[in-house]
Amino acid sequence: MNIEEYRIALDDERHKRRASDKLLDEKTREVQSSIAMMQHQFDNLIEQKKESDYLLSVARLAQGDENLSHMVQIFLNESMAYMGAKLARYTFIQDKKVAAGNVLGDVQEIPSLSASLYKKIYSKKDRFIFSVDDLQCEKILPVLTHYRIKNVAFLPIKKFTRVTTVCEFYFEEGVALNQERLDQCMVASYQIGAILERSANKKKIEEGYQEIKASHEKLKQAQSQLVHSEKMASLGQLAAGVAHEINNPIGFVMSNVDTLKDYAQSLLEYFNLSRQYMKNPLDGIEQQMIQLDEKQDFEFILKDIHELIGESEGGLKRVKDIVANLKSFARSDEEKSEEFQINSCIDNIVKVVWNELKYHVTLHKTLDNKLPKIHGHEGQIGQVIMNILVNAAQSIEADGDIYIFTRQADRQVIIEIKDNGKGMSQAVQDKIFDPFFTTKGVSEGTGLGLSISYGIIDKHGGSIDVQSEEGEGTCFSIALPIDH
Ligand SMILES: Nc1ncnc2c1ncn2[C@@H]1O[C@H](COP(=O)(O)OP(=O)(O)OP(=O)(O)O)[C@@H](O)[C@H]1O
Ligand SMILES: [Mg+2]
C-alpha cells in the first residue's frame, strides 16, 4: 500500500471513530436521562408510599376504639415523622379556654400559648404556617430560638365546626417545608375531626337510646300502676255498687217485714179474740173484735200483706241475682284453663238461651269450622256469649234477627254477635261496661252482665268492642288470642 492509500484509510478510520464516539455520547446521555427518570419515579414512589403509609395510619384510628388523647398522640407522632418536624404539641380547648395538653419530642416543656392567640391564628383561614417571629409571643420565643426552631405549623381538629384540639408542629431551621405533606396532614386532621364527630353522634344516639329505654321503662311502670289503681278503683266501684244495689231492696224488704210484723201482731190479737169467742160467744168479745177490725182495717191489711210479700220476693230475687252474678265472677279464678272449641261452646249456649230467643228471634249462625281451638275457661266464655245473646234478645222489641259469626284473624279468634234491636245512644255505649249500669227495670237487669263479661275477656288476654246505632241495632265483637 502506498502513502496516499494509507492517508485515505486513516481518514476513513478517523471518520468512523468520530461517528462511533458521537453514538456513544448519545447513548450515554440516553442512559443517564433514563437513570434520572427512574430515580425520579423511584422518589415519587417512595413519596407515595410514605403518603399512603401516613394516611393508612390515620385511617386506622377510625377503626380502633382509642380515647381522644391517645388518638391525638398517634396522629401527632405520625404527622411529625411525615412532615419532618422536630417537636409537636397538642392542646385541648374547652369552653374557649386552653385545657390539658402534651409535648412530643425531645423537649419537656414549651410555654403554652393563650386561647386568644389560637383564635387569632385560626381566624386566618388559609394560613397555618408561621415563622417563629410572626407569632409575636415573648414567652415562647427564647425557648424556640434555643432549640433552633424556625417555623410552626398549626393544624386544628374541629368537632362540629368548633376547634377542640390544636396540634402544633415545630420545624428546625433549614428544614424545608413540604407543602404537599402539610396539605395531607391537614386532610388527616379533618379526618380525626370526623371520627370525633362520629363517635359523638354515636354517643348521642346511645344516650338517646338509653333515654328512650328509660322512659319506656317509666311508662311501663306508670302503666302497670295505672292498671293496678284502675283495678283497685273498679274493685272499690264494684263494692260500692254492690252495697248500694243490695241496700235498696234490703231496705224495702226490711220495712215490709216491719209492717208485716205489725200486721201479724194485729192478726194475732184478732185470732186470740176469735178463739175466745169460739169458747164463749157471749162475753162481749164480738164487740171487741168489731172495734179491732175498725181500728186496723183488716180488709186493707189482707190485701197489703200480699203486696208486701210480692214486693219483698222481688227485692230478695234481685239480691239473689246480684250475688249469683258476683259468685260466678269470683269463681272464675278457680276454674282450670283448658283447650276448647269456640263453635261448640256457642252451640251449647244457644241451647241454654233458646227459650229466651225462640218466640221473637231468628238466629243466623255463620261459624268458621276451621277455627283452631283456644285456651281458656269454656264456662266463662260461655257466660259472656250468653250475656250478649240475652242482651241482644232483650233489645229486640217485636221480631228480629241475631247473627253469630266466628272467624280467625291473625292469631286471634273473632266472635261477632249482631242484632237488629233498638241499638244504643253514644251516652249509653260509654257506660255499658260499668258495673250496675242498666237501662232495664229494677227486676229485669242487674247491670252486671257486660261488666263481668269485660272482666272475663280481659283475663283471657282478649278484647271486647261494641258498635251500635240507635234504631238500627248493635254488634258486639270479641277477639280472643289463640296462644294465650
Ligand atoms: N244488644 C244490645 N242492644 C241494646 N242495648 C244493649 C245491648 N246490650 C247491652 N245493652 C245496654 O247495656 C246495658 C248494660 O248491659 P248489661 O248486660 O251489663 O246489664 P243488663 O242487661 O241491663 O242487666 P243484666 O245483664 O244483669 O240482666 C243494658 O241495660 C242495655 O241498656
Ligand atoms: Mg245483660
Short mmCIF file of C-alpha atoms and ligand atoms in Angstrom, two decimals:
data_model
loop_
_atom_site.label_atom_id
_atom_site.label_comp_id
_atom_site.label_asym_id
_atom_site.label_seq_id
_atom_site.Cartn_x
_atom_site.Cartn_y
_atom_site.Cartn_z
CA MET A 1 0.00 0.00 0.00
CA ASN A 2 1.47 3.49 -0.89
CA ILE A 3 1.35 6.59 1.35
CA GLU A 4 -1.67 8.02 -0.42
CA GLU A 5 -3.62 4.92 0.22
CA TYR A 6 -2.56 4.95 3.93
CA ARG A 7 -3.80 8.51 4.36
CA ILE A 8 -7.16 7.70 2.85
CA ALA A 9 -7.51 4.67 5.14
CA LEU A 10 -6.54 6.79 8.20
CA ASP A 11 -9.09 9.49 7.32
CA ASP A 12 -11.71 6.85 6.92
CA GLU A 13 -10.75 5.33 10.27
CA ARG A 14 -10.91 8.79 11.96
CA HIS A 15 -14.26 9.47 10.47
CA LYS A 16 -15.64 6.18 11.72
CA ARG A 17 -14.22 6.80 15.19
CA ARG A 18 -15.83 10.22 15.40
CA ALA A 19 -19.14 8.70 14.35
CA SER A 20 -18.88 5.95 16.97
CA ASP A 21 -17.84 8.48 19.67
CA LYS A 22 -20.88 10.54 18.81
CA LEU A 23 -23.08 7.49 19.02
CA LEU A 24 -21.51 6.57 22.37
CA ASP A 25 -22.15 10.10 23.69
CA GLU A 26 -25.76 9.95 22.55
CA LYS A 27 -26.30 6.55 24.13
CA THR A 28 -24.60 7.67 27.38
CA ARG A 29 -26.93 10.70 27.54
CA GLU A 30 -29.92 8.49 26.90
CA VAL A 31 -28.88 6.10 29.67
CA GLN A 32 -28.24 9.00 32.05
CA SER A 33 -31.60 10.54 31.36
CA SER A 34 -33.39 7.25 31.86
CA ILE A 35 -31.47 6.73 35.10
CA ALA A 36 -32.58 10.21 36.17
CA MET A 37 -36.12 9.40 35.15
CA MET A 38 -36.02 6.15 37.08
CA GLN A 39 -34.61 7.96 40.10
CA HIS A 40 -37.42 10.48 39.84
CA GLN A 41 -40.02 7.73 39.54
CA PHE A 42 -38.43 5.93 42.46
CA ASP A 43 -38.53 9.10 44.55
CA ASN A 44 -42.15 9.56 43.57
CA LEU A 45 -42.93 6.02 44.56
CA ILE A 46 -41.19 6.44 47.91
CA GLU A 47 -43.16 9.66 48.46
CA GLN A 48 -46.39 7.94 47.53
CA LYS A 49 -45.61 5.05 49.85
CA LYS A 50 -44.88 7.45 52.69
CA GLU A 51 -48.10 9.28 51.96
CA SER A 52 -50.17 6.12 51.83
CA ASP A 53 -48.46 4.77 54.99
CA TYR A 54 -49.29 8.01 56.72
CA LEU A 55 -52.90 8.13 55.54
CA LEU A 56 -53.33 4.47 56.40
CA SER A 57 -52.11 5.04 59.95
CA VAL A 58 -54.65 7.87 60.35
CA ALA A 59 -57.44 5.85 58.74
CA ARG A 60 -56.69 3.02 61.18
CA LEU A 61 -57.62 5.38 64.03
CA ALA A 62 -61.18 5.39 62.73
CA GLN A 63 -61.47 1.65 63.20
CA GLY A 64 -59.89 1.46 66.64
CA ASP A 65 -61.55 2.44 69.85
CA GLU A 66 -58.84 4.82 71.07
CA ASN A 67 -59.64 7.54 73.56
CA LEU A 68 -59.21 11.11 72.38
CA SER A 69 -55.74 11.91 73.78
CA HIS A 70 -54.31 8.58 72.66
CA MET A 71 -55.73 9.12 69.19
CA VAL A 72 -54.31 12.65 69.00
CA GLN A 73 -50.90 11.40 70.19
CA ILE A 74 -50.80 8.78 67.41
CA PHE A 75 -51.83 11.41 64.89
CA LEU A 76 -49.09 13.76 66.15
CA ASN A 77 -46.37 11.12 66.07
CA GLU A 78 -47.26 10.00 62.55
CA SER A 79 -47.58 13.56 61.26
CA MET A 80 -44.35 14.66 62.93
CA ALA A 81 -42.42 11.90 61.20
CA TYR A 82 -44.18 12.52 57.90
CA MET A 83 -43.55 16.26 57.81
CA GLY A 84 -40.09 16.12 59.38
CA ALA A 85 -40.93 18.24 62.41
CA LYS A 86 -38.63 18.25 65.42
CA LEU A 87 -41.32 18.71 68.09
CA ALA A 88 -45.05 18.60 68.31
CA ARG A 89 -47.61 19.59 70.88
CA TYR A 90 -51.35 19.14 71.28
CA THR A 91 -53.63 21.29 73.36
CA PHE A 92 -57.30 20.77 74.12
CA ILE A 93 -59.59 23.78 74.02
CA GLN A 94 -62.55 23.62 76.37
CA ASP A 95 -65.11 26.36 76.89
CA LYS A 96 -62.85 28.71 74.89
CA LYS A 97 -60.01 28.07 77.35
CA VAL A 98 -56.76 26.14 77.00
CA ALA A 99 -57.13 22.83 78.81
CA ALA A 100 -54.67 19.94 79.16
CA GLY A 101 -52.09 19.08 76.50
CA ASN A 102 -48.74 17.40 75.94
CA VAL A 103 -45.44 17.86 74.11
CA LEU A 104 -43.96 15.12 71.93
CA GLY A 105 -40.28 15.08 71.01
CA ASP A 106 -37.03 15.63 72.94
CA VAL A 107 -38.23 18.70 74.78
CA GLN A 108 -40.17 18.54 78.05
CA GLU A 109 -41.81 21.93 78.14
CA ILE A 110 -42.84 24.62 75.69
CA PRO A 111 -44.54 27.65 77.25
CA SER A 112 -48.23 27.47 76.49
CA LEU A 113 -49.98 29.83 74.11
CA SER A 114 -53.15 31.65 75.02
CA ALA A 115 -56.59 30.70 73.68
CA SER A 116 -56.87 34.20 72.18
CA LEU A 117 -53.66 33.66 70.19
CA TYR A 118 -55.02 30.37 68.86
CA LYS A 119 -58.19 32.17 67.93
CA LYS A 120 -56.20 34.82 66.06
CA ILE A 121 -54.27 32.09 64.24
CA TYR A 122 -57.40 30.21 63.17
CA SER A 123 -59.16 33.35 62.05
CA LYS A 124 -56.63 33.41 59.17
CA LYS A 125 -58.31 30.54 57.47
CA ASP A 126 -55.87 29.89 54.65
CA ARG A 127 -52.66 30.20 56.56
CA PHE A 128 -51.45 27.77 59.20
CA ILE A 129 -47.68 28.15 58.93
CA PHE A 130 -45.98 30.85 60.86
CA SER A 131 -42.36 31.76 61.31
CA VAL A 132 -41.40 32.00 64.97
CA ASP A 133 -41.04 35.78 64.76
CA ASP A 134 -44.53 36.13 63.28
CA LEU A 135 -46.02 34.57 66.39
CA GLN A 136 -45.16 37.71 68.37
CA CYS A 137 -45.12 35.79 71.62
CA GLU A 138 -42.42 36.87 74.05
CA LYS A 139 -42.89 33.86 76.25
CA ILE A 140 -42.21 31.20 73.66
CA LEU A 141 -39.60 32.97 71.51
CA PRO A 142 -36.46 32.33 73.66
CA VAL A 143 -37.27 28.63 74.08
CA LEU A 144 -37.83 28.12 70.35
CA THR A 145 -34.71 30.09 69.44
CA HIS A 146 -32.76 27.92 71.86
CA TYR A 147 -33.93 24.80 70.03
CA ARG A 148 -33.26 26.44 66.62
CA ILE A 149 -36.94 26.25 65.72
CA LYS A 150 -37.75 28.41 62.70
CA ASN A 151 -41.33 27.57 61.67
CA VAL A 152 -44.52 26.40 63.36
CA ALA A 153 -47.46 24.71 61.64
CA PHE A 154 -50.85 24.81 63.37
CA LEU A 155 -53.38 22.10 62.47
CA PRO A 156 -56.81 22.28 64.07
CA ILE A 157 -59.04 19.32 64.93
CA LYS A 158 -62.58 20.53 64.59
CA LYS A 159 -65.64 18.90 66.06
CA PHE A 160 -68.88 20.26 64.66
CA THR A 161 -67.13 23.37 63.22
CA ARG A 162 -65.51 24.25 66.56
CA VAL A 163 -61.78 23.86 67.17
CA THR A 164 -61.47 21.43 70.08
CA THR A 165 -57.80 20.47 69.76
CA VAL A 166 -54.81 22.38 68.40
CA CYS A 167 -51.85 20.43 67.03
CA GLU A 168 -48.59 22.35 66.64
CA PHE A 169 -45.57 21.13 64.70
CA TYR A 170 -42.18 22.80 65.21
CA PHE A 171 -39.63 22.76 62.36
CA GLU A 172 -35.91 23.31 62.77
CA GLU A 173 -34.05 25.96 60.84
CA GLY A 174 -33.05 24.66 57.41
CA VAL A 175 -35.82 22.07 57.19
CA ALA A 176 -37.73 22.69 54.00
CA LEU A 177 -41.48 22.69 54.45
CA ASN A 178 -43.13 20.28 52.03
CA GLN A 179 -46.43 21.92 51.11
CA GLU A 180 -47.91 18.68 49.77
CA ARG A 181 -47.20 16.79 53.00
CA LEU A 182 -48.55 19.68 55.02
CA ASP A 183 -51.76 19.55 53.00
CA GLN A 184 -52.01 15.79 53.59
CA CYS A 185 -51.66 16.35 57.34
CA MET A 186 -54.36 18.99 57.20
CA VAL A 187 -56.70 16.50 55.46
CA ALA A 188 -55.83 13.93 58.13
CA SER A 189 -56.72 16.40 60.89
CA TYR A 190 -60.14 16.84 59.25
CA GLN A 191 -60.49 13.06 59.27
CA ILE A 192 -59.75 12.97 63.01
CA GLY A 193 -62.44 15.63 63.48
CA ALA A 194 -64.88 13.47 61.50
CA ILE A 195 -64.01 10.47 63.71
CA LEU A 196 -64.70 12.56 66.81
CA GLU A 197 -67.99 13.77 65.35
CA ARG A 198 -68.99 10.22 64.52
CA SER A 199 -68.21 8.99 67.99
CA ALA A 200 -70.03 11.99 69.50
CA ASN A 201 -73.02 11.18 67.29
CA LYS A 202 -72.79 7.54 68.31
CA LYS A 203 -72.67 8.62 71.94
CA LYS A 204 -75.64 10.90 71.39
CA ILE A 205 -77.57 8.11 69.69
CA GLU A 206 -76.65 5.77 72.52
CA GLU A 207 -77.70 8.37 75.08
CA GLY A 208 -80.92 8.91 73.15
CA TYR A 209 -81.49 5.17 73.07
CA GLN A 210 -80.82 4.92 76.82
CA GLU A 211 -83.20 7.82 77.40
CA ILE A 212 -85.89 6.20 75.28
CA LYS A 213 -85.31 2.90 77.10
CA ALA A 214 -85.55 4.60 80.49
CA SER A 215 -88.70 6.49 79.57
CA HIS A 216 -90.18 3.30 78.14
CA GLU A 217 -89.45 1.59 81.47
CA LYS A 218 -91.04 4.50 83.32
CA LEU A 219 -94.04 4.36 81.02
CA LYS A 220 -94.39 0.64 81.61
CA GLN A 221 -94.21 1.21 85.36
CA ALA A 222 -96.75 4.01 85.19
CA GLN A 223 -98.99 1.84 83.05
CA SER A 224 -98.87 -1.06 85.48
CA GLN A 225 -99.53 1.37 88.34
CA LEU A 226 -102.45 2.71 86.38
CA VAL A 227 -103.78 -0.76 85.71
CA HIS A 228 -103.36 -1.54 89.39
CA SER A 229 -105.09 1.62 90.52
CA GLU A 230 -107.76 1.12 87.88
CA LYS A 231 -108.32 -2.39 89.22
CA MET A 232 -108.48 -1.01 92.75
CA ALA A 233 -110.84 1.72 91.61
CA SER A 234 -113.11 -0.71 89.80
CA LEU A 235 -113.00 -3.04 92.79
CA GLY A 236 -114.00 -0.11 95.01
CA GLN A 237 -116.62 0.89 92.48
CA LEU A 238 -117.89 -2.68 92.40
CA ALA A 239 -118.02 -2.92 96.20
CA ALA A 240 -119.78 0.45 96.48
CA GLY A 241 -122.17 -0.60 93.72
CA VAL A 242 -122.89 -3.93 95.39
CA ALA A 243 -123.55 -2.18 98.71
CA HIS A 244 -125.85 0.36 97.05
CA GLU A 245 -127.68 -2.17 94.91
CA ILE A 246 -128.21 -4.59 97.77
CA ASN A 247 -129.03 -1.88 100.28
CA ASN A 248 -132.02 -0.67 98.32
CA PRO A 249 -134.00 -3.95 98.08
CA ILE A 250 -132.89 -4.99 101.56
CA GLY A 251 -134.14 -1.61 102.86
CA PHE A 252 -137.64 -2.03 101.48
CA VAL A 253 -137.77 -5.75 102.36
CA MET A 254 -136.91 -4.82 105.96
CA SER A 255 -139.51 -2.10 106.12
CA ASN A 256 -142.03 -4.54 104.62
CA VAL A 257 -141.09 -7.10 107.27
CA ASP A 258 -141.64 -4.42 109.95
CA THR A 259 -145.10 -3.66 108.61
CA LEU A 260 -145.79 -7.40 108.31
CA LYS A 261 -144.74 -7.80 111.98
CA ASP A 262 -147.30 -5.12 112.99
CA TYR A 263 -149.93 -6.78 110.81
CA ALA A 264 -149.08 -10.16 112.35
CA GLN A 265 -149.46 -8.65 115.82
CA SER A 266 -152.93 -7.30 114.99
CA LEU A 267 -153.94 -10.54 113.30
CA LEU A 268 -152.70 -12.49 116.31
CA GLU A 269 -154.82 -10.30 118.60
CA TYR A 270 -157.84 -10.85 116.34
CA PHE A 271 -157.07 -14.58 116.20
CA ASN A 272 -156.91 -14.81 120.04
CA LEU A 273 -160.21 -12.97 120.35
CA SER A 274 -161.79 -15.31 117.81
CA ARG A 275 -160.50 -18.34 119.73
CA GLN A 276 -162.04 -16.93 122.96
CA TYR A 277 -165.25 -16.21 121.07
CA MET A 278 -165.36 -19.81 119.91
CA LYS A 279 -165.18 -20.98 123.51
CA ASN A 280 -167.62 -18.39 124.92
CA PRO A 281 -169.57 -16.41 122.27
CA LEU A 282 -171.41 -14.20 124.78
CA ASP A 283 -168.65 -12.45 126.60
CA GLY A 284 -168.74 -9.12 124.68
CA ILE A 285 -165.93 -10.44 122.58
CA GLU A 286 -167.74 -9.84 119.36
CA GLN A 287 -167.83 -6.11 120.18
CA GLN A 288 -164.07 -6.12 120.84
CA MET A 289 -163.47 -7.87 117.51
CA ILE A 290 -165.55 -5.34 115.60
CA GLN A 291 -163.68 -2.47 117.29
CA LEU A 292 -160.33 -4.05 116.43
CA ASP A 293 -161.34 -4.54 112.79
CA GLU A 294 -162.47 -0.90 112.60
CA LYS A 295 -159.17 0.23 114.08
CA GLN A 296 -156.89 -1.88 111.93
CA ASP A 297 -158.93 -2.30 108.69
CA PHE A 298 -158.26 -6.00 108.16
CA GLU A 299 -159.57 -5.89 104.64
CA PHE A 300 -156.75 -3.48 103.74
CA ILE A 301 -154.22 -5.46 105.81
CA LEU A 302 -155.00 -8.72 103.99
CA LYS A 303 -154.67 -7.05 100.61
CA ASP A 304 -151.47 -5.23 101.66
CA ILE A 305 -149.91 -8.42 103.03
CA HIS A 306 -149.99 -9.93 99.52
CA GLU A 307 -148.46 -6.82 98.03
CA LEU A 308 -145.77 -6.60 100.70
CA ILE A 309 -144.83 -10.25 100.25
CA GLY A 310 -144.75 -9.93 96.45
CA GLU A 311 -142.61 -6.80 96.66
CA SER A 312 -140.25 -8.43 99.17
CA GLU A 313 -139.93 -11.51 97.00
CA GLY A 314 -138.91 -9.25 94.09
CA GLY A 315 -136.32 -7.50 96.25
CA LEU A 316 -134.88 -10.75 97.54
CA LYS A 317 -134.71 -12.18 94.00
CA ARG A 318 -132.73 -9.12 92.95
CA VAL A 319 -130.26 -9.64 95.81
CA LYS A 320 -130.07 -13.31 94.86
CA ASP A 321 -129.34 -12.41 91.21
CA ILE A 322 -126.61 -9.96 92.19
CA VAL A 323 -124.99 -12.48 94.49
CA ALA A 324 -125.25 -15.22 91.84
CA ASN A 325 -123.60 -12.97 89.25
CA LEU A 326 -120.80 -11.96 91.60
CA LYS A 327 -120.31 -15.57 92.67
CA SER A 328 -119.85 -16.74 89.12
CA PHE A 329 -117.32 -13.96 88.60
CA ALA A 330 -115.45 -14.75 91.82
CA ARG A 331 -115.40 -18.45 90.96
CA SER A 332 -113.82 -17.71 87.58
CA ASP A 333 -110.32 -17.75 89.07
CA GLU A 334 -110.72 -21.24 90.48
CA GLU A 335 -111.71 -22.83 87.18
CA LYS A 336 -108.95 -24.63 85.27
CA SER A 337 -107.85 -23.35 81.89
CA GLU A 338 -108.40 -25.86 79.09
CA GLU A 339 -108.34 -26.11 75.31
CA PHE A 340 -111.78 -25.80 73.80
CA GLN A 341 -113.59 -25.19 70.54
CA ILE A 342 -115.39 -21.86 70.47
CA ASN A 343 -118.02 -23.04 67.94
CA SER A 344 -119.25 -25.87 70.14
CA CYS A 345 -119.26 -23.51 73.14
CA ILE A 346 -121.57 -21.20 71.13
CA ASP A 347 -123.83 -24.15 70.15
CA ASN A 348 -124.18 -25.19 73.79
CA ILE A 349 -125.01 -21.68 74.97
CA VAL A 350 -127.60 -21.23 72.22
CA LYS A 351 -129.37 -24.34 73.61
CA VAL A 352 -129.38 -22.78 77.09
CA VAL A 353 -130.86 -19.45 75.99
CA TRP A 354 -133.11 -20.90 73.30
CA ASN A 355 -136.24 -20.31 75.42
CA GLU A 356 -135.49 -16.57 75.52
CA LEU A 357 -134.97 -16.44 71.77
CA LYS A 358 -137.31 -18.84 70.09
CA TYR A 359 -140.50 -16.79 70.05
CA HIS A 360 -139.32 -13.49 68.61
CA VAL A 361 -135.81 -14.02 67.27
CA THR A 362 -134.48 -15.69 64.14
CA LEU A 363 -130.94 -16.88 64.81
CA HIS A 364 -128.36 -16.98 61.98
CA LYS A 365 -125.09 -18.75 62.70
CA THR A 366 -122.09 -18.46 60.37
CA LEU A 367 -119.36 -20.37 62.19
CA ASP A 368 -115.96 -20.98 60.63
CA ASN A 369 -115.44 -24.73 61.01
CA LYS A 370 -111.66 -24.45 60.50
CA LEU A 371 -111.30 -22.38 63.65
CA PRO A 372 -108.42 -23.53 65.87
CA LYS A 373 -109.07 -24.38 69.50
CA ILE A 374 -108.31 -21.73 72.08
CA HIS A 375 -107.05 -21.92 75.63
CA GLY A 376 -109.25 -20.67 78.45
CA HIS A 377 -112.29 -21.24 80.60
CA GLU A 378 -115.09 -22.54 78.43
CA GLY A 379 -117.68 -21.89 81.13
CA GLN A 380 -116.71 -18.24 81.45
CA ILE A 381 -116.56 -17.58 77.73
CA GLY A 382 -119.96 -19.29 77.51
CA GLN A 383 -121.25 -16.88 80.14
CA VAL A 384 -120.02 -13.90 78.09
CA ILE A 385 -121.74 -15.20 74.96
CA MET A 386 -124.89 -15.85 76.95
CA ASN A 387 -124.89 -12.30 78.42
CA ILE A 388 -124.50 -10.76 74.98
CA LEU A 389 -127.14 -13.04 73.41
CA VAL A 390 -129.67 -12.30 76.18
CA ASN A 391 -128.99 -8.55 75.85
CA ALA A 392 -129.45 -8.84 72.08
CA ALA A 393 -132.74 -10.73 72.52
CA GLN A 394 -133.93 -8.18 75.08
CA SER A 395 -133.11 -5.30 72.73
CA ILE A 396 -135.47 -6.71 70.10
CA GLU A 397 -138.93 -5.48 70.98
CA ALA A 398 -141.08 -7.25 68.34
CA ASP A 399 -139.49 -9.71 65.90
CA GLY A 400 -135.87 -9.52 64.87
CA ASP A 401 -132.66 -11.28 63.91
CA ILE A 402 -129.50 -12.20 65.74
CA TYR A 403 -126.37 -13.12 63.75
CA ILE A 404 -123.41 -15.00 65.19
CA PHE A 405 -120.16 -15.09 63.20
CA THR A 406 -116.85 -16.71 64.07
CA ARG A 407 -113.62 -16.35 62.11
CA GLN A 408 -109.87 -16.27 62.53
CA ALA A 409 -107.83 -13.08 62.07
CA ASP A 410 -104.06 -13.44 62.53
CA ARG A 411 -103.54 -15.33 65.78
CA GLN A 412 -106.98 -14.39 67.12
CA VAL A 413 -110.42 -15.89 67.11
CA ILE A 414 -113.15 -13.32 66.45
CA ILE A 415 -116.73 -13.78 67.64
CA GLU A 416 -119.33 -11.29 66.44
CA ILE A 417 -122.87 -11.12 67.79
CA LYS A 418 -125.10 -8.72 65.90
CA ASP A 419 -128.73 -7.81 66.43
CA ASN A 420 -131.22 -5.51 64.74
CA GLY A 421 -132.74 -4.42 68.03
CA LYS A 422 -133.21 -0.90 69.34
CA GLY A 423 -129.49 0.00 69.50
CA MET A 424 -127.88 2.42 71.93
CA SER A 425 -127.07 6.12 72.11
CA GLN A 426 -123.41 7.10 72.47
CA ALA A 427 -124.06 8.08 76.12
CA VAL A 428 -125.35 4.55 76.87
CA GLN A 429 -122.48 2.92 74.95
CA ASP A 430 -120.00 4.85 77.11
CA LYS A 431 -121.37 3.24 80.26
CA ILE A 432 -122.36 -0.30 79.33
CA PHE A 433 -119.23 -1.87 80.82
CA ASP A 434 -119.68 -0.05 84.16
CA PRO A 435 -120.87 -2.35 86.94
CA PHE A 436 -124.59 -1.90 87.71
CA PHE A 437 -125.26 0.28 84.70
CA THR A 438 -128.60 -0.77 83.30
CA THR A 439 -131.42 0.80 81.34
CA LYS A 440 -133.72 -2.04 82.29
CA GLY A 441 -136.39 -2.14 85.01
CA VAL A 442 -135.45 -2.98 88.59
CA SER A 443 -136.50 -6.61 88.43
CA GLU A 444 -135.21 -7.04 84.85
CA GLY A 445 -131.50 -6.35 84.97
CA THR A 446 -128.68 -6.03 87.48
CA GLY A 447 -126.38 -4.16 85.08
CA LEU A 448 -123.60 -6.63 85.84
CA GLY A 449 -123.75 -8.73 82.65
CA LEU A 450 -121.39 -6.70 80.47
CA SER A 451 -119.02 -5.55 83.21
CA ILE A 452 -118.47 -9.18 84.20
CA SER A 453 -118.10 -10.17 80.55
CA TYR A 454 -115.47 -7.46 80.09
CA GLY A 455 -113.51 -8.77 83.07
CA ILE A 456 -113.63 -12.34 81.73
CA ILE A 457 -112.43 -11.38 78.22
CA ASP A 458 -109.70 -9.21 79.71
CA LYS A 459 -108.46 -12.11 81.83
CA HIS A 460 -108.27 -14.21 78.66
CA GLY A 461 -105.99 -11.58 77.11
CA GLY A 462 -108.67 -10.60 74.61
CA SER A 463 -110.75 -7.52 73.89
CA ILE A 464 -114.43 -6.74 73.54
CA ASP A 465 -115.82 -3.97 71.35
CA VAL A 466 -119.22 -2.59 70.57
CA GLN A 467 -120.71 -0.79 67.60
CA SER A 468 -124.24 0.42 67.85
CA GLU A 469 -126.66 2.72 66.10
CA GLU A 470 -129.88 3.83 67.75
CA GLY A 471 -132.87 2.27 65.98
CA GLU A 472 -130.57 0.12 63.82
CA GLY A 473 -129.00 -2.48 66.07
CA THR A 474 -125.84 -3.47 67.87
CA CYS A 475 -122.79 -5.57 67.14
CA PHE A 476 -120.52 -6.89 69.86
CA SER A 477 -117.20 -8.30 68.72
CA ILE A 478 -114.88 -10.33 70.89
CA ALA A 479 -111.26 -11.07 69.96
CA LEU A 480 -109.53 -13.88 71.82
CA PRO A 481 -105.85 -14.77 71.36
CA ILE A 482 -105.21 -18.32 70.18
CA ASP A 483 -101.90 -18.63 72.02
CA HIS A 484 -102.90 -17.14 75.36
N1 LIG B 1 -127.61 -5.61 72.29
C1 LIG B 1 -127.95 -4.52 72.97
N2 LIG B 1 -128.81 -3.61 72.43
C2 LIG B 1 -129.16 -2.51 73.11
N3 LIG B 1 -128.70 -2.19 74.34
C3 LIG B 1 -127.85 -3.04 74.94
C4 LIG B 1 -127.43 -4.23 74.29
N4 LIG B 1 -126.55 -4.87 75.12
C5 LIG B 1 -126.48 -4.10 76.22
N5 LIG B 1 -127.24 -3.01 76.12
C6 LIG B 1 -127.37 -1.93 77.12
O1 LIG B 1 -126.31 -2.08 78.07
C7 LIG B 1 -126.84 -2.10 79.39
C8 LIG B 1 -125.96 -2.95 80.27
O2 LIG B 1 -125.99 -4.31 79.90
P1 LIG B 1 -125.66 -5.40 80.96
O3 LIG B 1 -125.77 -6.72 80.29
O4 LIG B 1 -124.38 -5.07 81.61
O5 LIG B 1 -126.78 -5.22 82.03
P2 LIG B 1 -128.31 -5.56 81.89
O6 LIG B 1 -128.56 -6.38 80.69
O7 LIG B 1 -129.02 -4.27 81.98
O8 LIG B 1 -128.53 -6.40 83.20
P3 LIG B 1 -128.25 -7.99 83.37
O9 LIG B 1 -127.22 -8.34 82.38
O10 LIG B 1 -127.83 -8.14 84.75
O11 LIG B 1 -129.54 -8.63 83.07
C9 LIG B 1 -128.21 -2.64 79.20
O12 LIG B 1 -129.05 -2.22 80.26
C10 LIG B 1 -128.63 -2.01 77.88
O13 LIG B 1 -129.08 -0.68 78.05
MG MG B 2 -127.39 -8.15 80.31
#
